[in-house]
Coordinates of C-alpha atoms in Angstrom, one line a residue:
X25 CA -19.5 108.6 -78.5
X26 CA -20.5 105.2 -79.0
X27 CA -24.1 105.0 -80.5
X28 CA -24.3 101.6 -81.2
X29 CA -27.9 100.5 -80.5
X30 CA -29.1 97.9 -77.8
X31 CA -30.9 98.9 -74.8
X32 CA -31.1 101.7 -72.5
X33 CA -31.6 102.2 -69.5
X34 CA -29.9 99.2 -67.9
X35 CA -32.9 97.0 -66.1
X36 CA -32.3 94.3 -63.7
X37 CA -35.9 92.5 -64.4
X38 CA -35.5 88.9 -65.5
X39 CA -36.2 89.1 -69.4
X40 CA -37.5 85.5 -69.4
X41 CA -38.8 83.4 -66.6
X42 CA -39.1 79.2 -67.5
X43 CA -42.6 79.3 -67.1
X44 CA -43.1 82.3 -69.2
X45 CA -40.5 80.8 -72.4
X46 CA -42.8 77.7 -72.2
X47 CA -46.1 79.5 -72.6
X48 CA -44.3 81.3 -75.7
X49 CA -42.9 78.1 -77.1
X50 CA -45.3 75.3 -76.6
X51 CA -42.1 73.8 -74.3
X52 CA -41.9 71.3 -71.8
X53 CA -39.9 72.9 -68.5
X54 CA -36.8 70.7 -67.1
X55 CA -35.4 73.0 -64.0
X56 CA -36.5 76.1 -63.4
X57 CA -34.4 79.0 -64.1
X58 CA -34.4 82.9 -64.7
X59 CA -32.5 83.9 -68.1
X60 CA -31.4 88.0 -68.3
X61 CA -30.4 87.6 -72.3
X62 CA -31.2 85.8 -75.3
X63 CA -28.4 84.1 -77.4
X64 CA -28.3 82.1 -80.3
X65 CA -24.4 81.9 -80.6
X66 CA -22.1 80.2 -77.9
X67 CA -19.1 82.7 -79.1
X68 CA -21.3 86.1 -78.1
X69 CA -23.4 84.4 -75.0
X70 CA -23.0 86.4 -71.7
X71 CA -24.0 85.0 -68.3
X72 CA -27.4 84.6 -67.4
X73 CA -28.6 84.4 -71.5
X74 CA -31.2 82.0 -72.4
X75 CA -29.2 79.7 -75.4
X76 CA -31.8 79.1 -78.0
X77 CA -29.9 75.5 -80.0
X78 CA -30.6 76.4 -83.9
X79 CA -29.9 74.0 -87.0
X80 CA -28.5 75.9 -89.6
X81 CA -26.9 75.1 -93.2
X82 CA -23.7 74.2 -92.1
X83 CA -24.2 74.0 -88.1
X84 CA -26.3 72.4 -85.5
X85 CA -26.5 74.9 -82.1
X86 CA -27.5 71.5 -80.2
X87 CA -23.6 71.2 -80.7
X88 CA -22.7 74.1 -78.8
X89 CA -25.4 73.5 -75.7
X90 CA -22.9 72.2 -73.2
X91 CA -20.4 74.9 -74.0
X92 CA -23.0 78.0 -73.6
X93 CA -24.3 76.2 -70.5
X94 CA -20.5 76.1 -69.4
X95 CA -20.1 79.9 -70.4
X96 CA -22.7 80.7 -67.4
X97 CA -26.0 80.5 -70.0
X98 CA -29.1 80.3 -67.6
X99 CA -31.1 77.2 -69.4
X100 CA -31.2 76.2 -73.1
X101 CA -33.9 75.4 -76.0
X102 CA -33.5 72.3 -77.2
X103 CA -35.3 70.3 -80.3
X104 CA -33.5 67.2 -79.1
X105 CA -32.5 65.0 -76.4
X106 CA -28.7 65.6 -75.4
X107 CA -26.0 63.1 -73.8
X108 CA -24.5 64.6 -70.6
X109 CA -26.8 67.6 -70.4
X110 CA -28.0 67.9 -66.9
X111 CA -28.8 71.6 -66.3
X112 CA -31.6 73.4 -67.2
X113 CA -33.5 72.9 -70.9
X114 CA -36.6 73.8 -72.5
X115 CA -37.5 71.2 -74.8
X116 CA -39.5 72.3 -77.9
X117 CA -40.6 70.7 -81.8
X118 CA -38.1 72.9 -83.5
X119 CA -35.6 75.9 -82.4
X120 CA -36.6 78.0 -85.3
X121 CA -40.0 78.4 -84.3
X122 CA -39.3 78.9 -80.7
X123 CA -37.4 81.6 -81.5
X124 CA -40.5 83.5 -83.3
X125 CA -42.7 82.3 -80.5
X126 CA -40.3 84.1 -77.7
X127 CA -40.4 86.9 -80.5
X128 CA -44.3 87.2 -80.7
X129 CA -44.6 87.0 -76.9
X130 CA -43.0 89.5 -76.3
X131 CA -44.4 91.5 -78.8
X132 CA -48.0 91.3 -77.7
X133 CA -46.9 92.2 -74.0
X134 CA -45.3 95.6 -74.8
X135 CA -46.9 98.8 -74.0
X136 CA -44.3 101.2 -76.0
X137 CA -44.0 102.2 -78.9
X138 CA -42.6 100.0 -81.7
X139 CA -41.0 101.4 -84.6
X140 CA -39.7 99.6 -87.7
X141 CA -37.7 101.1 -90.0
X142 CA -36.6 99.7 -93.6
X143 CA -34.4 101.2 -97.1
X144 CA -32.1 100.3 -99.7
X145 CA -29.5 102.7 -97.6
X146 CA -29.4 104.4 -94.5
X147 CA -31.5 102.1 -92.8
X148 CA -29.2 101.5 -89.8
X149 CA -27.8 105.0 -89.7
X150 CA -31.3 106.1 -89.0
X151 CA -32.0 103.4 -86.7
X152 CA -29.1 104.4 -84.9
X153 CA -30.0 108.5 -84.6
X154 CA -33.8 107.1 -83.7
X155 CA -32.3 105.4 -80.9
X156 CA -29.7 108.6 -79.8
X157 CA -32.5 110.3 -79.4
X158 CA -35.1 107.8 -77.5
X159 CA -32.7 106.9 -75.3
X160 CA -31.8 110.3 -73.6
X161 CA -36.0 110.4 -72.2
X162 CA -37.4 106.5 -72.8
X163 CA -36.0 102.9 -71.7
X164 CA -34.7 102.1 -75.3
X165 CA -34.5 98.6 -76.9
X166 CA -33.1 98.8 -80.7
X167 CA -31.7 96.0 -83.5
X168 CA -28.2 95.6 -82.1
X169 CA -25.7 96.3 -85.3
X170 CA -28.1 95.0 -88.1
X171 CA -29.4 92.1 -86.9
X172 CA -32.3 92.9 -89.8
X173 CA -33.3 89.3 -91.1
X174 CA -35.5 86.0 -90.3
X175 CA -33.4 85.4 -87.2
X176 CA -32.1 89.3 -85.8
X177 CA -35.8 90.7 -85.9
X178 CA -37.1 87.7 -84.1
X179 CA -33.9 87.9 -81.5
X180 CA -34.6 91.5 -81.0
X181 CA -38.0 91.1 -80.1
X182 CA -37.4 88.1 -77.5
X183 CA -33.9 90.6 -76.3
X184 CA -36.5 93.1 -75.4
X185 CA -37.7 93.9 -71.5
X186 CA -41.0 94.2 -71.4
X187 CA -40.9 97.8 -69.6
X188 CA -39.2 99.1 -73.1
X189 CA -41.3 102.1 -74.0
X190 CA -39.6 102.5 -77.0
X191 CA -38.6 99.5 -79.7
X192 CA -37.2 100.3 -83.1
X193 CA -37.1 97.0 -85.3
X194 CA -34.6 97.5 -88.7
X195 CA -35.8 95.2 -91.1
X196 CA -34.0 94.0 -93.9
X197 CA -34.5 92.2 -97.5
X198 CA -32.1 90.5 -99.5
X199 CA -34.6 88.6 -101.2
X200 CA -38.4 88.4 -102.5
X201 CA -40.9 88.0 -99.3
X202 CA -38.1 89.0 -96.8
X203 CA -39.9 91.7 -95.0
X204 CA -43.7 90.9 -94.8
X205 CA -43.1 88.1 -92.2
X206 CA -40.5 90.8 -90.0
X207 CA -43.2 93.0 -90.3
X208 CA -46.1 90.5 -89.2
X209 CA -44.0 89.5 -86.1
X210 CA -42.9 93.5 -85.5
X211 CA -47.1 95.1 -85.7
X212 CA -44.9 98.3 -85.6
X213 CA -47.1 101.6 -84.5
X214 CA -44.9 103.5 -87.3
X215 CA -43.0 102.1 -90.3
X216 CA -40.5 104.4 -92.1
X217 CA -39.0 103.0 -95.6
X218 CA -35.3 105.5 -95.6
X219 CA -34.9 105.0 -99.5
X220 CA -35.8 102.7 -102.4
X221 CA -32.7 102.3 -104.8
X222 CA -31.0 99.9 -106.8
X223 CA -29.5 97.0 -104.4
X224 CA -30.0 93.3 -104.0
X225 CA -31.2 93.1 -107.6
X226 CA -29.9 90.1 -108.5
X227 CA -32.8 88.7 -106.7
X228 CA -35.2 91.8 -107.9
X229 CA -36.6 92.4 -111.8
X230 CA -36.2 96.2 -111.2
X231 CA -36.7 99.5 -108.4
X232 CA -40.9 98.6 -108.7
X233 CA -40.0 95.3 -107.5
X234 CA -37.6 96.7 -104.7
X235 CA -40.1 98.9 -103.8
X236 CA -43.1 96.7 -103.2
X237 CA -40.3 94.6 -101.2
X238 CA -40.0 97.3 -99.1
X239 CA -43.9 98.6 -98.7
X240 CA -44.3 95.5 -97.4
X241 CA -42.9 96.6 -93.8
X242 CA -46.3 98.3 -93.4
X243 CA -47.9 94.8 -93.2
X244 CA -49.7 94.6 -89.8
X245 CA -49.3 98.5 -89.2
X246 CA -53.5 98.9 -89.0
X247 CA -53.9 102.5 -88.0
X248 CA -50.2 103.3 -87.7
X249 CA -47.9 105.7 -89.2
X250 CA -45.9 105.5 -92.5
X251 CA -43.1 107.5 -92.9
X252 CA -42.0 108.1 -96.9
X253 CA -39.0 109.5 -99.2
X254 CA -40.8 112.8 -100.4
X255 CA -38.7 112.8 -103.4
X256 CA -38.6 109.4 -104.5
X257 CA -40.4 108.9 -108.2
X258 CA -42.2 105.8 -106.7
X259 CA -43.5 107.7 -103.7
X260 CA -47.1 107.6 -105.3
X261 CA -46.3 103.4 -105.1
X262 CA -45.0 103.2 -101.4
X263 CA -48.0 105.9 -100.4
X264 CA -50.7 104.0 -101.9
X265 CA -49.5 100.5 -100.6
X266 CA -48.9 102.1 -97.5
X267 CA -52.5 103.2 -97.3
X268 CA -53.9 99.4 -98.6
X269 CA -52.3 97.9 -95.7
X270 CA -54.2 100.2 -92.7
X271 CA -51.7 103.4 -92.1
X272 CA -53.7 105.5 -91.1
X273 CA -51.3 108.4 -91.1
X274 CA -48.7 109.4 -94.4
X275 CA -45.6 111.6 -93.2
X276 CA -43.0 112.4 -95.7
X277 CA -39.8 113.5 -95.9
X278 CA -36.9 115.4 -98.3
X279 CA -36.6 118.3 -100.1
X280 CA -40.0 118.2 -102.3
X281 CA -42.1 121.1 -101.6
X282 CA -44.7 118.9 -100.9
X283 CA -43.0 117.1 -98.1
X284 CA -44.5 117.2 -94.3
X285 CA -40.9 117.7 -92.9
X286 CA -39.4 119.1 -95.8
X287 CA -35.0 120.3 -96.1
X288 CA -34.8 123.7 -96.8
X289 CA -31.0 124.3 -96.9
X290 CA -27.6 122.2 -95.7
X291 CA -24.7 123.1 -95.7
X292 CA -21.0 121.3 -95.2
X293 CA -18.7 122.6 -93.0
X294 CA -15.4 121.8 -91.3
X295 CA -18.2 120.4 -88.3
X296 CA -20.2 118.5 -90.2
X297 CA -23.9 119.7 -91.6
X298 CA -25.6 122.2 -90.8
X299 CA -29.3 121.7 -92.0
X300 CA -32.9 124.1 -91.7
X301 CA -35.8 122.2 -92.0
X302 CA -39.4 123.3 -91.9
X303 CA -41.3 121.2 -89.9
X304 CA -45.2 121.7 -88.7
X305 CA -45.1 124.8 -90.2
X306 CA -41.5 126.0 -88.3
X307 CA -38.2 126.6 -89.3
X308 CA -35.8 124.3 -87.3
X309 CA -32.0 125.0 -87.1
X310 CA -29.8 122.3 -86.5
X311 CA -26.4 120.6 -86.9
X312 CA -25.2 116.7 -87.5
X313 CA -22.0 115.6 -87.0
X314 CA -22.4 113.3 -89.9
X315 CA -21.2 114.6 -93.8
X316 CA -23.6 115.0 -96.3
X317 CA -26.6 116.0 -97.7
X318 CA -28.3 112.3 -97.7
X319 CA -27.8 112.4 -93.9
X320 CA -30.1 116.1 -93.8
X321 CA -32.5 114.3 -95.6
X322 CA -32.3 111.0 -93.7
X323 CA -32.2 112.9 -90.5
X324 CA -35.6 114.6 -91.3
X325 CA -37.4 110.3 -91.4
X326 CA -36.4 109.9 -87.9
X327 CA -37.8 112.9 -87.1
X328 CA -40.5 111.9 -88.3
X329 CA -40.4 108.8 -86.4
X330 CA -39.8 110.7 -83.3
X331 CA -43.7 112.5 -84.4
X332 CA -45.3 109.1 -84.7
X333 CA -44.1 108.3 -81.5
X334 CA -45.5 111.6 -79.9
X335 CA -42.1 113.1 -78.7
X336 CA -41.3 116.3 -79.4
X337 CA -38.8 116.9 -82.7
X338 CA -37.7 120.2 -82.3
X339 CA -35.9 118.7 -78.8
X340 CA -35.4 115.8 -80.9
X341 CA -33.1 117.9 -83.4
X342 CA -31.7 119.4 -80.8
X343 CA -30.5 116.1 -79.6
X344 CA -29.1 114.5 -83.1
X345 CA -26.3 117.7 -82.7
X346 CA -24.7 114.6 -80.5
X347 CA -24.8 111.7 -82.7
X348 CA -22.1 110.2 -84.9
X349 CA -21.9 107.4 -87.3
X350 CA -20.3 104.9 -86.2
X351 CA -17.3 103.2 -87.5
X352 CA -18.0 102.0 -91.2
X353 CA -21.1 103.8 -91.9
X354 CA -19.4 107.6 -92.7
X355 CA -17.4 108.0 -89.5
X356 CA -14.9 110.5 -90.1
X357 CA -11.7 110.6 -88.3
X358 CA -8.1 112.7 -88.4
X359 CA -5.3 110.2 -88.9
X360 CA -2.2 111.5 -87.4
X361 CA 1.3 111.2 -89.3
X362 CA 3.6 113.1 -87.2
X363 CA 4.2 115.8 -89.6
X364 CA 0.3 116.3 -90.7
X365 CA -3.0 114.6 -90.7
X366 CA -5.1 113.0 -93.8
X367 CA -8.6 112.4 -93.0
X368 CA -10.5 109.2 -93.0
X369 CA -14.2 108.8 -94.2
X370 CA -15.0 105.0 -93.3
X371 CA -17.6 104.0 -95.3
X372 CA -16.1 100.5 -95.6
X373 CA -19.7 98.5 -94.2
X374 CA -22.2 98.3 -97.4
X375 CA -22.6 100.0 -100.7
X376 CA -25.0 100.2 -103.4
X377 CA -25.1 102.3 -106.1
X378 CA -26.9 105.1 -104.5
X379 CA -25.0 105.6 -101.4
X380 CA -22.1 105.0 -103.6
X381 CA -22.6 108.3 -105.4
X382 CA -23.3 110.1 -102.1
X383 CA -20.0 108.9 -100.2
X384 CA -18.5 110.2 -103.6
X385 CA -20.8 113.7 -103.4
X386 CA -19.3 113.9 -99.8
X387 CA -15.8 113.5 -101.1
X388 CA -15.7 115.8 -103.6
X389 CA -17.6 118.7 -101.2
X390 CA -14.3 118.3 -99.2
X391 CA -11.2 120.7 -99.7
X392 CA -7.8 119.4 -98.5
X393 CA -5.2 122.0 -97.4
X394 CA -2.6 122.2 -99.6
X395 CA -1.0 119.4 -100.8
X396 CA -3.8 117.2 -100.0
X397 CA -5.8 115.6 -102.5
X398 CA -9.4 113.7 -102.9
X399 CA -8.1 110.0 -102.4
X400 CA -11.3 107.0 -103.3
X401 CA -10.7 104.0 -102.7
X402 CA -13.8 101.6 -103.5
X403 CA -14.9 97.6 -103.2
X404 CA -17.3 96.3 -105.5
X405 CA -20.9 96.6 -104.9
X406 CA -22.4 92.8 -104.7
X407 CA -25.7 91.1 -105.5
X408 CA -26.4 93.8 -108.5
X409 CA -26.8 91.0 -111.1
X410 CA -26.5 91.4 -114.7
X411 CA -26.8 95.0 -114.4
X412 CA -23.6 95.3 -112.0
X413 CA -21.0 96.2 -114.6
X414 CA -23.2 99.2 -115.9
X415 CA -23.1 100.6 -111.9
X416 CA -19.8 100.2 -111.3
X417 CA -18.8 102.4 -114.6
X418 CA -21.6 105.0 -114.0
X419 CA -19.6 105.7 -110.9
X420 CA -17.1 107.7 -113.4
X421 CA -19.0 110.6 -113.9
X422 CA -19.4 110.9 -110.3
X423 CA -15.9 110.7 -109.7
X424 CA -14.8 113.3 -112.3
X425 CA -18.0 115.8 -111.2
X426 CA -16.7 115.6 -107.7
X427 CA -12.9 116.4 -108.7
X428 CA -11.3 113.6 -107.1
X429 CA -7.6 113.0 -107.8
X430 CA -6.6 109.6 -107.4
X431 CA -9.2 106.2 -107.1
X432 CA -8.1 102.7 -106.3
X433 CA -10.5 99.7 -106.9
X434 CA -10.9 96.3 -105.6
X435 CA -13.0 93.6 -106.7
X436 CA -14.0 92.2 -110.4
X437 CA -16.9 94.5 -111.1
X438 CA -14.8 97.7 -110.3
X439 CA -12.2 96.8 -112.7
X440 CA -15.2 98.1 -115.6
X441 CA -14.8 101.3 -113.5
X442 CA -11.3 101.3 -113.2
X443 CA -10.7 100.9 -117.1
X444 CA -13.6 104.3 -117.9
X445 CA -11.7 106.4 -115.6
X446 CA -9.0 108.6 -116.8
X447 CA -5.4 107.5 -116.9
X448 CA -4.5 110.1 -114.1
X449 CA -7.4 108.9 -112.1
X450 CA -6.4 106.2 -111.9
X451 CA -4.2 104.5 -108.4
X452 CA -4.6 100.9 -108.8
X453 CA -7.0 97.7 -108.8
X454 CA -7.0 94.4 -107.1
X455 CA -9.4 91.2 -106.7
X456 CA -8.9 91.6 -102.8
X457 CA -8.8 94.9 -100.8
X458 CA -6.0 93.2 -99.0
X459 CA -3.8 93.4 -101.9
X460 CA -4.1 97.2 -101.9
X461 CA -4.4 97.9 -98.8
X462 CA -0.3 98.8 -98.3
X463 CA -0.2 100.4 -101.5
X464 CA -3.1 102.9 -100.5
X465 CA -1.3 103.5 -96.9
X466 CA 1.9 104.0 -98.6
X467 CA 0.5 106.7 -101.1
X468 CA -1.6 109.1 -98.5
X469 CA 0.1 111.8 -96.8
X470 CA -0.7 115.2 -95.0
X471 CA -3.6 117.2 -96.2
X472 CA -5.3 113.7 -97.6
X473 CA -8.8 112.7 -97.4
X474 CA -9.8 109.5 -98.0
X475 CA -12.9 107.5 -98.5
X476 CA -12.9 103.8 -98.4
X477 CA -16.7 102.5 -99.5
X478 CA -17.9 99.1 -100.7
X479 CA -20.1 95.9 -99.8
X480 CA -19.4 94.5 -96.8
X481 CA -18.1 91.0 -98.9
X482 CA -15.5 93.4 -100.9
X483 CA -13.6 93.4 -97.2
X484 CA -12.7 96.8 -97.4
X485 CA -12.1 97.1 -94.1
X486 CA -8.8 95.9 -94.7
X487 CA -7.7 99.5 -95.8
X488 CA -9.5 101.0 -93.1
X489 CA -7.1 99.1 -90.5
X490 CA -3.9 99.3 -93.0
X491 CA -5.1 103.2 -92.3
X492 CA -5.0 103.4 -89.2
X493 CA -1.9 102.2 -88.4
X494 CA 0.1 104.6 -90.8
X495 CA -1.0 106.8 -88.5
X496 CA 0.6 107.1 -84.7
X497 CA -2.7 106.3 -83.0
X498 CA -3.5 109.6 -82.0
X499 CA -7.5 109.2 -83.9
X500 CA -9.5 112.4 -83.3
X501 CA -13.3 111.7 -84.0
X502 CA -13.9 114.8 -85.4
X503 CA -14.9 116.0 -88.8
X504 CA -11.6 117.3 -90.6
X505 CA -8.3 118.9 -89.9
X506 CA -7.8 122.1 -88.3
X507 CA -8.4 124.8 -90.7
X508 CA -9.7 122.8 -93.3
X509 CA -12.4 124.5 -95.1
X510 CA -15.0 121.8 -97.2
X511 CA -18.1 123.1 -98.7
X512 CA -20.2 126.0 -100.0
X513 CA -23.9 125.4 -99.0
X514 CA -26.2 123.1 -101.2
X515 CA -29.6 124.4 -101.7
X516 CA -32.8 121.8 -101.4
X517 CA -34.4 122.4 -104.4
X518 CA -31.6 121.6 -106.2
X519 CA -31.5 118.1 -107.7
X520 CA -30.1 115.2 -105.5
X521 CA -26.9 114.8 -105.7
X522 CA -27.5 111.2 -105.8
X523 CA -30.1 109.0 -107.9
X524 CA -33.0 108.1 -104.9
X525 CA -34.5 104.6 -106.4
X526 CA -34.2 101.6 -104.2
X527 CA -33.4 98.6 -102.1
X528 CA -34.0 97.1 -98.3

């Protein structure tokens, strides 16, 4: 099922009119014209999009105006007076600020309910289930992928029809100051922060930082709801900013007894996770597709989110039995080989030290029929700073707790990990996944499962695909192979499985 986030249901209402871009941009109308998308890259534009020309670092969009006008792109905004150009423009005094002007428009002519969401991980798998479950009863508009910085938040907001009735913003921070603008320009009715752990700290002095970063989402939320990681230690920090900057409402989430929607019990199985929850006071049953305890817990915030936007959750949960990750964030797949199957865990889109530990959790609550074995293979984790060598060889506990057989390792970072694990452990290292990526296809067999996790800049993607085509193209989205067994159940009140501290 493809969950990938954008809008639902289809409308045919013209998102922007020329009169109605120039009232939100301060532009000066040449042609009249009727755009049904927003675009700020030529290579994606669809027909009928509305090309807003951006100069970046290393390119000018005013370059690219006459091919997005040729690719069927209703008008463009321009900064600048262009040669040859004689269809349809909106002049304005810079592209940039168009942008957030289309953004803010927008914004303050929508009726729905506007939802932002936030985390050091997780963030977009939630987003994702959030919008699984809006957009079965509401016209849904969500962050498409995770389009999460200074330009996606603004382009979701200008992508969105004004007859949405439900919006959910992800907002990202790679950097000091990142999320209070986003969260200005979003005024979301409910703000949910997924987690707070270590990630992006090159640019952050320590978790406290990263979690003020991320309390800053409930900038502009006067009234609204907060939605908060129960079992975080700084969830006294995120409650009280949360309260300084106008919620008017605290829900919170996890395993903590205190917690509003609080995980009772999960447990693993050959179908994924099977979770009870109590939730205003009832006991709610229900299963994910998704592996792992962090996704019980992370299903219980969008829950939440669905509460702050007055839905119901028990038909909410009820609705997440249908959702999968998708491809890169912990989508699980049976890889056939002819004579067997290995399983594939594709975690291969972003890591940080706590998801890290949870993909590796997952791993080790897997058991592989016989001969199968627990196969890693894992990309550095980027912009971690001084401190980046210490979590890449914590991750060798982890490994040895969760009883994994054989890990391969790519990058500089991992090569500290690499050295601290066990001589048996250990399958092989390279700078680039793409040097390993054969030598992991031509090592997995029957009975295998595999996880492949790292940054997104450690390309580990390249073993996904070297993967996928051992196998005969035969991919079954479904959890693991027939008959294999994976987990006894893990209590909530035991201790997370994986450190909760922080990042966006």
């Amino acid at each position: 099922m493809n969950n990938t986030p954008h809008s639902s249901p289809s409308t045919t209402e013209p998102l922007w009119t020329a009169v109605e871009a120039a009232q939100a941009t301060n532009g000066e109308i040449c042609g009249h014209w009727q755009a049904t998308g927003v675009s700020i890259d030529s290579r994606d534009l669809h027909p009928g999009d509305l090309f807003v020309a951006l100069r970046g670092d290393r390119h000018d969009g005013h370059d690219f105006v006459k091919d997005a006008l040729a690719k069927g792109a209703a008008a463009a905004i321009v900064s600048q007076p262009l040669a040859g150009v004689d269809k349809p423009v909106l002049r304005v005094g810079d592209g940039y600020q168009a942008l957030h002007g289309l953004a803010r428009h927008r914004r303050g002519r929508l009726v729905g309910h506007v939802t932002a969401i936030t985390g050091s991980a997780g963030k977009t798998g939630a987003k994702d289930a959030l919008y699984h479950i809006f957009k079965h009863r509401h016209r849904t508009h969500a962050t498409k992928g995770n389009l999460n910085n200074q330009l996606g938040v603004p382009l979701t907001l200008a992508r969105t029809p004004e007859s949405t009735q439900r919006t959910i913003l992800e907002l990202g921070a790679g950097r000091p100051g990142d999320i209070a603008p986003l969260a200005r320009l979003a005024r979301p009715h409910s703000a949910a922060i997924i987690s707070v752990s270590p990630a992006h700290a090159e640019y952050f002095s320590d978790v406290m930082d990263i979690a003020l970063e991320k309390s800053a989402i409930f900038t502009g939320i006067t009234g609204g709801v907060a939605i908060l990681p129960r079992d975080n230690p700084l969830f006294a920090l995120l409650r009280d900013a949360a309260l300084d900057q106008g919620a008017g409402r605290i829900l919170s989430f996890g395993a903590h007894r205190e917690a509003d929607l609080r995980l009772l019990v999960c447990h693993i199985d050959e179908n994924g996770t099977a979770v009870e929850a109590a939730i205003n006071g009832k006991h709610l049953h229900y299963r994910l597709l998704a592996l792992g305890r962090h996704w019980a817990i992370n299903s219980l915030a969008v829950l939440a989110a669905v509460m702050a936007a007055g839905d119901d959750p028990e038909n909410a949960a009820e609705t997440l039995s249908g959702f999968s990750p998708r491809s890169g964030r912990g989508n699980c797949q049976q890889i056939d080989l002819g004579d067997g199957v290995f399983t594939l865990i594709d975690e291969s889109y972003n890591a940080n030290p706590a998801s890290m530990r949870a993909a590796i959790t997952v791993l080790g609550h897997m058991q592989p029929p016989p001969p199968g074995r627990r196969i890693a293979a894992l990309g550095a984790m980027l912009e971690l700073g001084s401190a980046s060598p210490r979590h890449h060889a914590w991750l060798s506990d982890c490994l040895i707790q969760a009883d994994v057989d054989l890990v391969f390792t790519v990058g500089r970072d991992m090569h500290v990990l690499y050295d601290a694990l066990p001589p048996k452990l250990r399958g092989g290292h390279a700078d680039r996944a793409d040097d390993l990526a054969a030598k992991i296809a031509a090592t997995v067999g029957s009975g295998d499962v595999v996880t492949v996790k790292g940054s997104h800049g450690s390309g580990m993607s390249a073993i996904v695909d070297a993967l996928r085509v051992k196998g005969q193209n035969t991919l079954k989205e479904q959890k693991t192979p027939k008959g294999q067994k994976i987990v006894k159940g893990q209590t909530a009140t035991s201790p997370p499985s994986y450190p909760q501290l922080l990042r966006p």
